[in-house]
Amino acid sequence: MALNNTYEARLVQQETAVGAGVQILLLALLGPAIGMGPAGLLTGLVFAIASWALLSLALHRSRLRSFGPANRVTLGRATLVGGVTALVADSFQSSPPVTLFVGLTAVALILDGVDGKVARRTGTSTALGARFDMEVDAFLILVLSVYVSMSLGPWVLLIGAMRYGFVAAARFWPWLNAPLPPSTARKTVAAMQGVFLLLAASGFFPYAATFAVTAAALAALVWSFGRDILWLYRTSRTRRQVGVTGVRELVAS
């Protein structure tokens, strides 16, 4: 049994290595094709290595016996996000090909709706898979906000930084770590961010329309985060009050 577990663990780790290899292959193809500079290539390489290392560590801790089809889809999305990241890093020196940039980003966004369905249909939903999916989404939004901010201003970075700010705040206020109830509105707003930022990044629209779309994305995100934070605060406050009341009743008895 121990040998089987070790063999399965190696197979799972090998899949993450294949993902990193595909990422490097994508960079090798993009570099000569578009004349990508060292900043883009280096950023893409760092993304590939960091993704492989973090995912390998998470898999080791979770002790998953199979990587699963849904995680393979997410790994493919991560590869595309690595390509987008390299293009954005390279854009500080020269503008990336619009068709390539939009194409990679659009496919990554479309596949975002695939991995969850695959996990549910195959019965392979896991906490690690959900976290992996969320982190890939969040990083893509961060990268897109960096790109759009170069034309609209640094305020766009709030879109990409908001989720990471929430995670950082939760270290100081643990009540932010409490689970949230399911929300269609939250999922809709999250999905909107990538689509709106892609529209803004495409350059297909005039400045006023691009500004309006991006501002709408930020406003919706502020509303969504604000609503969730308020719910978490009220819930934690209620729990504390119930706890104090329970202690008082116990003492009184």
JSON list of C-alpha atoms in Angstrom, two decimals:
[
{"chain": "A", "resi": 1, "resn": "MET", "atom": "CA", "xyz": [0.00, 0.00, 0.00]},
{"chain": "A", "resi": 2, "resn": "ALA", "atom": "CA", "xyz": [2.84, 2.40, 0.86]},
{"chain": "A", "resi": 3, "resn": "LEU", "atom": "CA", "xyz": [4.49, 1.68, -2.48]},
{"chain": "A", "resi": 4, "resn": "ASN", "atom": "CA", "xyz": [1.23, 2.42, -4.31]},
{"chain": "A", "resi": 5, "resn": "ASN", "atom": "CA", "xyz": [0.82, 5.70, -2.46]},
{"chain": "A", "resi": 6, "resn": "THR", "atom": "CA", "xyz": [4.39, 6.70, -3.31]},
{"chain": "A", "resi": 7, "resn": "TYR", "atom": "CA", "xyz": [3.87, 5.79, -6.97]},
{"chain": "A", "resi": 8, "resn": "GLU", "atom": "CA", "xyz": [0.62, 7.79, -7.16]},
{"chain": "A", "resi": 9, "resn": "ALA", "atom": "CA", "xyz": [2.26, 10.78, -5.47]},
{"chain": "A", "resi": 10, "resn": "ARG", "atom": "CA", "xyz": [5.06, 10.70, -8.06]},
{"chain": "A", "resi": 11, "resn": "LEU", "atom": "CA", "xyz": [2.54, 10.62, -10.90]},
{"chain": "A", "resi": 12, "resn": "VAL", "atom": "CA", "xyz": [0.74, 13.65, -9.46]},
{"chain": "A", "resi": 13, "resn": "GLN", "atom": "CA", "xyz": [4.01, 15.56, -9.11]},
{"chain": "A", "resi": 14, "resn": "GLN", "atom": "CA", "xyz": [5.00, 14.62, -12.65]},
{"chain": "A", "resi": 15, "resn": "GLU", "atom": "CA", "xyz": [1.86, 16.32, -13.98]},
{"chain": "A", "resi": 16, "resn": "THR", "atom": "CA", "xyz": [2.88, 19.61, -12.38]},
{"chain": "A", "resi": 17, "resn": "ALA", "atom": "CA", "xyz": [6.33, 19.24, -13.96]},
{"chain": "A", "resi": 18, "resn": "VAL", "atom": "CA", "xyz": [4.69, 18.68, -17.35]},
{"chain": "A", "resi": 19, "resn": "GLY", "atom": "CA", "xyz": [2.70, 21.87, -16.81]},
{"chain": "A", "resi": 20, "resn": "ALA", "atom": "CA", "xyz": [5.88, 23.82, -16.15]},
{"chain": "A", "resi": 21, "resn": "GLY", "atom": "CA", "xyz": [7.47, 22.26, -19.23]},
{"chain": "A", "resi": 22, "resn": "VAL", "atom": "CA", "xyz": [4.53, 23.28, -21.43]},
{"chain": "A", "resi": 23, "resn": "GLN", "atom": "CA", "xyz": [4.79, 26.81, -20.02]},
{"chain": "A", "resi": 24, "resn": "ILE", "atom": "CA", "xyz": [8.47, 27.00, -20.96]},
{"chain": "A", "resi": 25, "resn": "LEU", "atom": "CA", "xyz": [7.66, 25.58, -24.41]},
{"chain": "A", "resi": 26, "resn": "LEU", "atom": "CA", "xyz": [5.03, 28.30, -24.90]},
{"chain": "A", "resi": 27, "resn": "LEU", "atom": "CA", "xyz": [7.61, 30.94, -24.03]},
{"chain": "A", "resi": 28, "resn": "ALA", "atom": "CA", "xyz": [10.09, 29.36, -26.44]},
{"chain": "A", "resi": 29, "resn": "LEU", "atom": "CA", "xyz": [7.50, 29.63, -29.21]},
{"chain": "A", "resi": 30, "resn": "LEU", "atom": "CA", "xyz": [6.35, 33.16, -28.34]},
{"chain": "A", "resi": 31, "resn": "GLY", "atom": "CA", "xyz": [9.83, 34.61, -27.97]},
{"chain": "A", "resi": 32, "resn": "PRO", "atom": "CA", "xyz": [11.05, 34.30, -31.58]},
{"chain": "A", "resi": 33, "resn": "ALA", "atom": "CA", "xyz": [7.55, 34.67, -33.06]},
{"chain": "A", "resi": 34, "resn": "ILE", "atom": "CA", "xyz": [6.90, 38.15, -31.64]},
{"chain": "A", "resi": 35, "resn": "GLY", "atom": "CA", "xyz": [10.41, 39.23, -30.76]},
{"chain": "A", "resi": 36, "resn": "MET", "atom": "CA", "xyz": [9.76, 39.08, -27.02]},
{"chain": "A", "resi": 37, "resn": "GLY", "atom": "CA", "xyz": [12.44, 40.80, -24.98]},
{"chain": "A", "resi": 38, "resn": "PRO", "atom": "CA", "xyz": [14.29, 39.47, -21.93]},
{"chain": "A", "resi": 39, "resn": "ALA", "atom": "CA", "xyz": [11.84, 41.05, -19.47]},
{"chain": "A", "resi": 40, "resn": "GLY", "atom": "CA", "xyz": [8.93, 39.07, -20.87]},
{"chain": "A", "resi": 41, "resn": "LEU", "atom": "CA", "xyz": [10.87, 35.83, -21.17]},
{"chain": "A", "resi": 42, "resn": "LEU", "atom": "CA", "xyz": [12.30, 36.12, -17.67]},
{"chain": "A", "resi": 43, "resn": "THR", "atom": "CA", "xyz": [8.91, 36.97, -16.16]},
{"chain": "A", "resi": 44, "resn": "GLY", "atom": "CA", "xyz": [7.30, 34.02, -17.90]},
{"chain": "A", "resi": 45, "resn": "LEU", "atom": "CA", "xyz": [10.06, 31.72, -16.70]},
{"chain": "A", "resi": 46, "resn": "VAL", "atom": "CA", "xyz": [9.70, 32.94, -13.11]},
{"chain": "A", "resi": 47, "resn": "PHE", "atom": "CA", "xyz": [5.95, 32.39, -13.35]},
{"chain": "A", "resi": 48, "resn": "ALA", "atom": "CA", "xyz": [6.46, 28.81, -14.58]},
{"chain": "A", "resi": 49, "resn": "ILE", "atom": "CA", "xyz": [8.93, 27.92, -11.82]},
{"chain": "A", "resi": 50, "resn": "ALA", "atom": "CA", "xyz": [6.93, 29.62, -9.06]},
{"chain": "A", "resi": 51, "resn": "SER", "atom": "CA", "xyz": [3.68, 27.97, -10.20]},
{"chain": "A", "resi": 52, "resn": "TRP", "atom": "CA", "xyz": [5.33, 24.55, -10.31]},
{"chain": "A", "resi": 53, "resn": "ALA", "atom": "CA", "xyz": [6.89, 24.98, -6.86]},
{"chain": "A", "resi": 54, "resn": "LEU", "atom": "CA", "xyz": [3.74, 26.26, -5.14]},
{"chain": "A", "resi": 55, "resn": "LEU", "atom": "CA", "xyz": [1.47, 23.69, -6.74]},
{"chain": "A", "resi": 56, "resn": "SER", "atom": "CA", "xyz": [3.88, 20.85, -5.93]},
{"chain": "A", "resi": 57, "resn": "LEU", "atom": "CA", "xyz": [4.01, 21.96, -2.30]},
{"chain": "A", "resi": 58, "resn": "ALA", "atom": "CA", "xyz": [0.21, 22.19, -2.10]},
{"chain": "A", "resi": 59, "resn": "LEU", "atom": "CA", "xyz": [-0.19, 18.73, -3.64]},
{"chain": "A", "resi": 60, "resn": "HIS", "atom": "CA", "xyz": [2.33, 17.27, -1.21]},
{"chain": "A", "resi": 61, "resn": "ARG", "atom": "CA", "xyz": [0.44, 18.73, 1.75]},
{"chain": "A", "resi": 62, "resn": "SER", "atom": "CA", "xyz": [-2.98, 17.64, 0.48]},
{"chain": "A", "resi": 63, "resn": "ARG", "atom": "CA", "xyz": [-1.77, 14.10, -0.31]},
{"chain": "A", "resi": 64, "resn": "LEU", "atom": "CA", "xyz": [-4.01, 13.84, -3.37]},
{"chain": "A", "resi": 65, "resn": "ARG", "atom": "CA", "xyz": [-3.78, 10.42, -5.01]},
{"chain": "A", "resi": 66, "resn": "SER", "atom": "CA", "xyz": [-4.83, 11.73, -8.42]},
{"chain": "A", "resi": 67, "resn": "PHE", "atom": "CA", "xyz": [-4.37, 15.10, -10.08]},
{"chain": "A", "resi": 68, "resn": "GLY", "atom": "CA", "xyz": [-7.79, 14.86, -11.70]},
{"chain": "A", "resi": 69, "resn": "PRO", "atom": "CA", "xyz": [-9.21, 16.11, -15.01]},
{"chain": "A", "resi": 70, "resn": "ALA", "atom": "CA", "xyz": [-10.45, 19.42, -13.58]},
{"chain": "A", "resi": 71, "resn": "ASN", "atom": "CA", "xyz": [-7.02, 20.30, -12.23]},
{"chain": "A", "resi": 72, "resn": "ARG", "atom": "CA", "xyz": [-5.55, 19.51, -15.65]},
{"chain": "A", "resi": 73, "resn": "VAL", "atom": "CA", "xyz": [-7.88, 22.10, -17.17]},
{"chain": "A", "resi": 74, "resn": "THR", "atom": "CA", "xyz": [-6.85, 24.62, -14.51]},
{"chain": "A", "resi": 75, "resn": "LEU", "atom": "CA", "xyz": [-3.19, 23.81, -15.15]},
{"chain": "A", "resi": 76, "resn": "GLY", "atom": "CA", "xyz": [-3.78, 24.52, -18.83]},
{"chain": "A", "resi": 77, "resn": "ARG", "atom": "CA", "xyz": [-5.33, 27.85, -17.88]},
{"chain": "A", "resi": 78, "resn": "ALA", "atom": "CA", "xyz": [-2.33, 28.61, -15.70]},
{"chain": "A", "resi": 79, "resn": "THR", "atom": "CA", "xyz": [-0.10, 28.01, -18.72]},
{"chain": "A", "resi": 80, "resn": "LEU", "atom": "CA", "xyz": [-2.10, 30.55, -20.74]},
{"chain": "A", "resi": 81, "resn": "VAL", "atom": "CA", "xyz": [-1.98, 33.02, -17.84]},
{"chain": "A", "resi": 82, "resn": "GLY", "atom": "CA", "xyz": [1.79, 32.62, -17.79]},
{"chain": "A", "resi": 83, "resn": "GLY", "atom": "CA", "xyz": [1.85, 33.58, -21.46]},
{"chain": "A", "resi": 84, "resn": "VAL", "atom": "CA", "xyz": [-0.32, 36.62, -20.78]},
{"chain": "A", "resi": 85, "resn": "THR", "atom": "CA", "xyz": [1.96, 37.58, -17.89]},
{"chain": "A", "resi": 86, "resn": "ALA", "atom": "CA", "xyz": [5.00, 37.41, -20.15]},
{"chain": "A", "resi": 87, "resn": "LEU", "atom": "CA", "xyz": [3.25, 39.59, -22.75]},
{"chain": "A", "resi": 88, "resn": "VAL", "atom": "CA", "xyz": [2.32, 42.20, -20.13]},
{"chain": "A", "resi": 89, "resn": "ALA", "atom": "CA", "xyz": [5.88, 42.29, -18.79]},
{"chain": "A", "resi": 90, "resn": "ASP", "atom": "CA", "xyz": [7.17, 42.70, -22.34]},
{"chain": "A", "resi": 91, "resn": "SER", "atom": "CA", "xyz": [4.64, 45.49, -22.99]},
{"chain": "A", "resi": 92, "resn": "PHE", "atom": "CA", "xyz": [6.70, 47.88, -20.86]},
{"chain": "A", "resi": 93, "resn": "GLN", "atom": "CA", "xyz": [9.15, 47.87, -23.78]},
{"chain": "A", "resi": 94, "resn": "SER", "atom": "CA", "xyz": [6.87, 47.24, -26.77]},
{"chain": "A", "resi": 95, "resn": "SER", "atom": "CA", "xyz": [3.14, 46.67, -27.28]},
{"chain": "A", "resi": 96, "resn": "PRO", "atom": "CA", "xyz": [2.18, 43.00, -27.56]},
{"chain": "A", "resi": 97, "resn": "PRO", "atom": "CA", "xyz": [0.31, 41.73, -30.65]},
{"chain": "A", "resi": 98, "resn": "VAL", "atom": "CA", "xyz": [-3.34, 42.50, -29.87]},
{"chain": "A", "resi": 99, "resn": "THR", "atom": "CA", "xyz": [-4.70, 39.35, -31.48]},
{"chain": "A", "resi": 100, "resn": "LEU", "atom": "CA", "xyz": [-2.34, 37.10, -29.53]},
{"chain": "A", "resi": 101, "resn": "PHE", "atom": "CA", "xyz": [-2.92, 38.93, -26.25]},
{"chain": "A", "resi": 102, "resn": "VAL", "atom": "CA", "xyz": [-6.71, 38.89, -26.61]},
{"chain": "A", "resi": 103, "resn": "GLY", "atom": "CA", "xyz": [-6.69, 35.28, -27.82]},
{"chain": "A", "resi": 104, "resn": "LEU", "atom": "CA", "xyz": [-4.68, 33.88, -24.90]},
{"chain": "A", "resi": 105, "resn": "THR", "atom": "CA", "xyz": [-6.69, 35.87, -22.36]},
{"chain": "A", "resi": 106, "resn": "ALA", "atom": "CA", "xyz": [-10.05, 34.97, -23.89]},
{"chain": "A", "resi": 107, "resn": "VAL", "atom": "CA", "xyz": [-9.29, 31.24, -23.91]},
{"chain": "A", "resi": 108, "resn": "ALA", "atom": "CA", "xyz": [-8.11, 31.43, -20.28]},
{"chain": "A", "resi": 109, "resn": "LEU", "atom": "CA", "xyz": [-11.35, 33.17, -19.30]},
{"chain": "A", "resi": 110, "resn": "ILE", "atom": "CA", "xyz": [-13.51, 30.70, -21.22]},
{"chain": "A", "resi": 111, "resn": "LEU", "atom": "CA", "xyz": [-11.81, 27.72, -19.60]},
{"chain": "A", "resi": 112, "resn": "ASP", "atom": "CA", "xyz": [-12.57, 29.26, -16.22]},
{"chain": "A", "resi": 113, "resn": "GLY", "atom": "CA", "xyz": [-16.12, 28.01, -16.65]},
{"chain": "A", "resi": 114, "resn": "VAL", "atom": "CA", "xyz": [-14.95, 24.55, -17.70]},
{"chain": "A", "resi": 115, "resn": "ASP", "atom": "CA", "xyz": [-12.82, 23.23, -14.85]},
{"chain": "A", "resi": 116, "resn": "GLY", "atom": "CA", "xyz": [-15.59, 23.60, -12.26]},
{"chain": "A", "resi": 117, "resn": "LYS", "atom": "CA", "xyz": [-18.07, 21.74, -14.45]},
{"chain": "A", "resi": 118, "resn": "VAL", "atom": "CA", "xyz": [-15.54, 18.99, -15.11]},
{"chain": "A", "resi": 119, "resn": "ALA", "atom": "CA", "xyz": [-14.89, 18.61, -11.38]},
{"chain": "A", "resi": 120, "resn": "ARG", "atom": "CA", "xyz": [-18.60, 18.30, -10.59]},
{"chain": "A", "resi": 121, "resn": "ARG", "atom": "CA", "xyz": [-19.39, 15.89, -13.42]},
{"chain": "A", "resi": 122, "resn": "THR", "atom": "CA", "xyz": [-16.44, 13.61, -12.63]},
{"chain": "A", "resi": 123, "resn": "GLY", "atom": "CA", "xyz": [-16.90, 13.80, -8.87]},
{"chain": "A", "resi": 124, "resn": "THR", "atom": "CA", "xyz": [-13.36, 15.09, -8.40]},
{"chain": "A", "resi": 125, "resn": "SER", "atom": "CA", "xyz": [-14.06, 18.38, -6.61]},
{"chain": "A", "resi": 126, "resn": "THR", "atom": "CA", "xyz": [-11.45, 19.10, -3.94]},
{"chain": "A", "resi": 127, "resn": "ALA", "atom": "CA", "xyz": [-10.52, 22.01, -1.71]},
{"chain": "A", "resi": 128, "resn": "LEU", "atom": "CA", "xyz": [-7.14, 22.17, -3.45]},
{"chain": "A", "resi": 129, "resn": "GLY", "atom": "CA", "xyz": [-8.77, 22.30, -6.87]},
{"chain": "A", "resi": 130, "resn": "ALA", "atom": "CA", "xyz": [-11.04, 25.15, -5.82]},
{"chain": "A", "resi": 131, "resn": "ARG", "atom": "CA", "xyz": [-8.10, 27.06, -4.35]},
{"chain": "A", "resi": 132, "resn": "PHE", "atom": "CA", "xyz": [-5.97, 26.42, -7.45]},
{"chain": "A", "resi": 133, "resn": "ASP", "atom": "CA", "xyz": [-8.76, 27.72, -9.68]},
{"chain": "A", "resi": 134, "resn": "MET", "atom": "CA", "xyz": [-9.23, 30.81, -7.52]},
{"chain": "A", "resi": 135, "resn": "GLU", "atom": "CA", "xyz": [-5.53, 31.67, -7.44]},
{"chain": "A", "resi": 136, "resn": "VAL", "atom": "CA", "xyz": [-5.21, 31.39, -11.22]},
{"chain": "A", "resi": 137, "resn": "ASP", "atom": "CA", "xyz": [-8.25, 33.67, -11.62]},
{"chain": "A", "resi": 138, "resn": "ALA", "atom": "CA", "xyz": [-6.93, 36.22, -9.15]},
{"chain": "A", "resi": 139, "resn": "PHE", "atom": "CA", "xyz": [-3.50, 36.38, -10.76]},
{"chain": "A", "resi": 140, "resn": "LEU", "atom": "CA", "xyz": [-4.95, 36.84, -14.23]},
{"chain": "A", "resi": 141, "resn": "ILE", "atom": "CA", "xyz": [-7.07, 39.74, -12.97]},
{"chain": "A", "resi": 142, "resn": "LEU", "atom": "CA", "xyz": [-3.98, 41.27, -11.34]},
{"chain": "A", "resi": 143, "resn": "VAL", "atom": "CA", "xyz": [-1.96, 40.99, -14.55]},
{"chain": "A", "resi": 144, "resn": "LEU", "atom": "CA", "xyz": [-4.78, 42.47, -16.67]},
{"chain": "A", "resi": 145, "resn": "SER", "atom": "CA", "xyz": [-5.21, 45.35, -14.23]},
{"chain": "A", "resi": 146, "resn": "VAL", "atom": "CA", "xyz": [-1.49, 46.11, -14.51]},
{"chain": "A", "resi": 147, "resn": "TYR", "atom": "CA", "xyz": [-1.77, 46.23, -18.29]},
{"chain": "A", "resi": 148, "resn": "VAL", "atom": "CA", "xyz": [-4.89, 48.41, -18.33]},
{"chain": "A", "resi": 149, "resn": "SER", "atom": "CA", "xyz": [-3.43, 50.74, -15.70]},
{"chain": "A", "resi": 150, "resn": "MET", "atom": "CA", "xyz": [-0.72, 51.76, -18.16]},
{"chain": "A", "resi": 151, "resn": "SER", "atom": "CA", "xyz": [-3.34, 53.52, -20.26]},
{"chain": "A", "resi": 152, "resn": "LEU", "atom": "CA", "xyz": [-5.98, 54.51, -17.70]},
{"chain": "A", "resi": 153, "resn": "GLY", "atom": "CA", "xyz": [-3.94, 55.19, -14.59]},
{"chain": "A", "resi": 154, "resn": "PRO", "atom": "CA", "xyz": [-2.87, 53.46, -11.36]},
{"chain": "A", "resi": 155, "resn": "TRP", "atom": "CA", "xyz": [-6.42, 53.40, -9.93]},
{"chain": "A", "resi": 156, "resn": "VAL", "atom": "CA", "xyz": [-7.08, 50.33, -12.09]},
{"chain": "A", "resi": 157, "resn": "LEU", "atom": "CA", "xyz": [-4.61, 48.38, -9.94]},
{"chain": "A", "resi": 158, "resn": "LEU", "atom": "CA", "xyz": [-7.26, 48.38, -7.20]},
{"chain": "A", "resi": 159, "resn": "ILE", "atom": "CA", "xyz": [-9.14, 45.75, -9.20]},
{"chain": "A", "resi": 160, "resn": "GLY", "atom": "CA", "xyz": [-6.26, 43.32, -9.19]},
{"chain": "A", "resi": 161, "resn": "ALA", "atom": "CA", "xyz": [-5.05, 44.14, -5.69]},
{"chain": "A", "resi": 162, "resn": "MET", "atom": "CA", "xyz": [-8.40, 43.95, -3.87]},
{"chain": "A", "resi": 163, "resn": "ARG", "atom": "CA", "xyz": [-8.46, 40.21, -3.37]},
{"chain": "A", "resi": 164, "resn": "TYR", "atom": "CA", "xyz": [-4.84, 40.16, -2.16]},
{"chain": "A", "resi": 165, "resn": "GLY", "atom": "CA", "xyz": [-5.60, 43.06, 0.17]},
{"chain": "A", "resi": 166, "resn": "PHE", "atom": "CA", "xyz": [-8.51, 41.08, 1.59]},
{"chain": "A", "resi": 167, "resn": "VAL", "atom": "CA", "xyz": [-6.25, 38.07, 2.22]},
{"chain": "A", "resi": 168, "resn": "ALA", "atom": "CA", "xyz": [-3.66, 40.29, 3.93]},
{"chain": "A", "resi": 169, "resn": "ALA", "atom": "CA", "xyz": [-6.33, 41.95, 6.09]},
{"chain": "A", "resi": 170, "resn": "ALA", "atom": "CA", "xyz": [-7.58, 38.53, 7.20]},
{"chain": "A", "resi": 171, "resn": "ARG", "atom": "CA", "xyz": [-4.24, 37.97, 8.93]},
{"chain": "A", "resi": 172, "resn": "PHE", "atom": "CA", "xyz": [-5.00, 40.87, 11.26]},
{"chain": "A", "resi": 173, "resn": "TRP", "atom": "CA", "xyz": [-8.77, 40.33, 11.51]},
{"chain": "A", "resi": 174, "resn": "PRO", "atom": "CA", "xyz": [-9.37, 36.56, 11.62]},
{"chain": "A", "resi": 175, "resn": "TRP", "atom": "CA", "xyz": [-13.15, 36.99, 11.34]},
{"chain": "A", "resi": 176, "resn": "LEU", "atom": "CA", "xyz": [-12.57, 37.70, 7.64]},
{"chain": "A", "resi": 177, "resn": "ASN", "atom": "CA", "xyz": [-11.58, 34.04, 7.23]},
{"chain": "A", "resi": 178, "resn": "ALA", "atom": "CA", "xyz": [-15.07, 32.78, 8.08]},
{"chain": "A", "resi": 179, "resn": "PRO", "atom": "CA", "xyz": [-16.85, 30.97, 5.22]},
{"chain": "A", "resi": 180, "resn": "LEU", "atom": "CA", "xyz": [-19.26, 33.03, 3.15]},
{"chain": "A", "resi": 181, "resn": "PRO", "atom": "CA", "xyz": [-22.67, 31.80, 2.01]},
{"chain": "A", "resi": 182, "resn": "PRO", "atom": "CA", "xyz": [-23.01, 30.92, -1.69]},
{"chain": "A", "resi": 183, "resn": "SER", "atom": "CA", "xyz": [-23.81, 33.96, -3.82]},
{"chain": "A", "resi": 184, "resn": "THR", "atom": "CA", "xyz": [-24.67, 34.18, -7.50]},
{"chain": "A", "resi": 185, "resn": "ALA", "atom": "CA", "xyz": [-24.01, 37.92, -7.39]},
{"chain": "A", "resi": 186, "resn": "ARG", "atom": "CA", "xyz": [-20.47, 37.35, -6.09]},
{"chain": "A", "resi": 187, "resn": "LYS", "atom": "CA", "xyz": [-19.73, 34.84, -8.83]},
{"chain": "A", "resi": 188, "resn": "THR", "atom": "CA", "xyz": [-21.16, 37.16, -11.48]},
{"chain": "A", "resi": 189, "resn": "VAL", "atom": "CA", "xyz": [-19.08, 40.12, -10.32]},
{"chain": "A", "resi": 190, "resn": "ALA", "atom": "CA", "xyz": [-15.94, 37.96, -10.22]},
{"chain": "A", "resi": 191, "resn": "ALA", "atom": "CA", "xyz": [-16.56, 36.74, -13.76]},
{"chain": "A", "resi": 192, "resn": "MET", "atom": "CA", "xyz": [-17.20, 40.32, -14.93]},
{"chain": "A", "resi": 193, "resn": "GLN", "atom": "CA", "xyz": [-13.73, 41.47, -13.92]},
{"chain": "A", "resi": 194, "resn": "GLY", "atom": "CA", "xyz": [-11.84, 39.40, -16.46]},
{"chain": "A", "resi": 195, "resn": "VAL", "atom": "CA", "xyz": [-14.28, 40.16, -19.29]},
{"chain": "A", "resi": 196, "resn": "PHE", "atom": "CA", "xyz": [-14.35, 43.91, -18.63]},
{"chain": "A", "resi": 197, "resn": "LEU", "atom": "CA", "xyz": [-10.59, 44.15, -18.24]},
{"chain": "A", "resi": 198, "resn": "LEU", "atom": "CA", "xyz": [-10.09, 42.20, -21.46]},
{"chain": "A", "resi": 199, "resn": "LEU", "atom": "CA", "xyz": [-12.41, 44.61, -23.26]},
{"chain": "A", "resi": 200, "resn": "ALA", "atom": "CA", "xyz": [-10.45, 47.53, -21.82]},
{"chain": "A", "resi": 201, "resn": "ALA", "atom": "CA", "xyz": [-7.11, 45.95, -22.73]},
{"chain": "A", "resi": 202, "resn": "SER", "atom": "CA", "xyz": [-8.12, 45.07, -26.29]},
{"chain": "A", "resi": 203, "resn": "GLY", "atom": "CA", "xyz": [-7.94, 48.66, -27.55]},
{"chain": "A", "resi": 204, "resn": "PHE", "atom": "CA", "xyz": [-11.07, 48.11, -29.62]},
{"chain": "A", "resi": 205, "resn": "PHE", "atom": "CA", "xyz": [-13.01, 50.92, -27.92]},
{"chain": "A", "resi": 206, "resn": "PRO", "atom": "CA", "xyz": [-12.50, 54.67, -27.52]},
{"chain": "A", "resi": 207, "resn": "TYR", "atom": "CA", "xyz": [-10.99, 56.01, -24.32]},
{"chain": "A", "resi": 208, "resn": "ALA", "atom": "CA", "xyz": [-14.32, 57.09, -22.79]},
{"chain": "A", "resi": 209, "resn": "ALA", "atom": "CA", "xyz": [-15.88, 53.64, -23.28]},
{"chain": "A", "resi": 210, "resn": "THR", "atom": "CA", "xyz": [-12.77, 51.90, -21.98]},
{"chain": "A", "resi": 211, "resn": "PHE", "atom": "CA", "xyz": [-12.74, 54.13, -18.90]},
{"chain": "A", "resi": 212, "resn": "ALA", "atom": "CA", "xyz": [-16.46, 53.52, -18.27]},
{"chain": "A", "resi": 213, "resn": "VAL", "atom": "CA", "xyz": [-16.13, 49.73, -18.58]},
{"chain": "A", "resi": 214, "resn": "THR", "atom": "CA", "xyz": [-13.17, 49.61, -16.22]},
{"chain": "A", "resi": 215, "resn": "ALA", "atom": "CA", "xyz": [-14.81, 51.95, -13.70]},
{"chain": "A", "resi": 216, "resn": "ALA", "atom": "CA", "xyz": [-17.94, 49.77, -13.76]},
{"chain": "A", "resi": 217, "resn": "ALA", "atom": "CA", "xyz": [-15.81, 46.69, -13.04]},
{"chain": "A", "resi": 218, "resn": "LEU", "atom": "CA", "xyz": [-14.16, 48.42, -10.08]},
{"chain": "A", "resi": 219, "resn": "ALA", "atom": "CA", "xyz": [-17.48, 49.71, -8.71]},
{"chain": "A", "resi": 220, "resn": "ALA", "atom": "CA", "xyz": [-19.04, 46.24, -8.90]},
{"chain": "A", "resi": 221, "resn": "LEU", "atom": "CA", "xyz": [-16.02, 44.71, -7.17]},
{"chain": "A", "resi": 222, "resn": "VAL", "atom": "CA", "xyz": [-16.07, 47.29, -4.36]},
{"chain": "A", "resi": 223, "resn": "TRP", "atom": "CA", "xyz": [-19.78, 46.60, -3.85]},
{"chain": "A", "resi": 224, "resn": "SER", "atom": "CA", "xyz": [-19.23, 42.83, -3.77]},
{"chain": "A", "resi": 225, "resn": "PHE", "atom": "CA", "xyz": [-16.30, 42.95, -1.35]},
{"chain": "A", "resi": 226, "resn": "GLY", "atom": "CA", "xyz": [-18.04, 45.55, 0.79]},
{"chain": "A", "resi": 227, "resn": "ARG", "atom": "CA", "xyz": [-21.19, 43.45, 1.07]},
{"chain": "A", "resi": 228, "resn": "ASP", "atom": "CA", "xyz": [-19.22, 40.34, 2.04]},
{"chain": "A", "resi": 229, "resn": "ILE", "atom": "CA", "xyz": [-17.07, 42.17, 4.57]},
{"chain": "A", "resi": 230, "resn": "LEU", "atom": "CA", "xyz": [-20.15, 43.71, 6.19]},
{"chain": "A", "resi": 231, "resn": "TRP", "atom": "CA", "xyz": [-21.80, 40.27, 6.37]},
{"chain": "A", "resi": 232, "resn": "LEU", "atom": "CA", "xyz": [-18.67, 38.73, 7.93]},
{"chain": "A", "resi": 233, "resn": "TYR", "atom": "CA", "xyz": [-18.41, 41.56, 10.46]},
{"chain": "A", "resi": 234, "resn": "ARG", "atom": "CA", "xyz": [-22.04, 41.31, 11.53]},
{"chain": "A", "resi": 235, "resn": "THR", "atom": "CA", "xyz": [-21.83, 37.53, 11.76]},
{"chain": "A", "resi": 236, "resn": "SER", "atom": "CA", "xyz": [-18.68, 37.63, 13.89]},
{"chain": "A", "resi": 237, "resn": "ARG", "atom": "CA", "xyz": [-20.22, 40.28, 16.13]},
{"chain": "A", "resi": 238, "resn": "THR", "atom": "CA", "xyz": [-23.34, 38.18, 16.61]},
{"chain": "A", "resi": 239, "resn": "ARG", "atom": "CA", "xyz": [-21.25, 35.14, 17.47]},
{"chain": "A", "resi": 240, "resn": "ARG", "atom": "CA", "xyz": [-19.27, 37.11, 20.04]},
{"chain": "A", "resi": 241, "resn": "GLN", "atom": "CA", "xyz": [-22.46, 38.40, 21.63]},
{"chain": "A", "resi": 242, "resn": "VAL", "atom": "CA", "xyz": [-23.92, 34.90, 21.74]},
{"chain": "A", "resi": 243, "resn": "GLY", "atom": "CA", "xyz": [-20.70, 33.65, 23.29]},
{"chain": "A", "resi": 244, "resn": "VAL", "atom": "CA", "xyz": [-20.70, 36.34, 25.98]},
{"chain": "A", "resi": 245, "resn": "THR", "atom": "CA", "xyz": [-24.36, 35.68, 26.75]},
{"chain": "A", "resi": 246, "resn": "GLY", "atom": "CA", "xyz": [-23.66, 31.97, 27.05]},
{"chain": "A", "resi": 247, "resn": "VAL", "atom": "CA", "xyz": [-20.80, 32.57, 29.48]},
{"chain": "A", "resi": 248, "resn": "ARG", "atom": "CA", "xyz": [-22.94, 34.90, 31.60]},
{"chain": "A", "resi": 249, "resn": "GLU", "atom": "CA", "xyz": [-25.76, 32.36, 31.74]},
{"chain": "A", "resi": 250, "resn": "LEU", "atom": "CA", "xyz": [-23.29, 29.65, 32.73]},
{"chain": "A", "resi": 251, "resn": "VAL", "atom": "CA", "xyz": [-21.84, 31.81, 35.50]},
{"chain": "A", "resi": 252, "resn": "ALA", "atom": "CA", "xyz": [-25.32, 32.78, 36.71]},
{"chain": "A", "resi": 253, "resn": "SER", "atom": "CA", "xyz": [-26.38, 29.15, 36.91]}
]
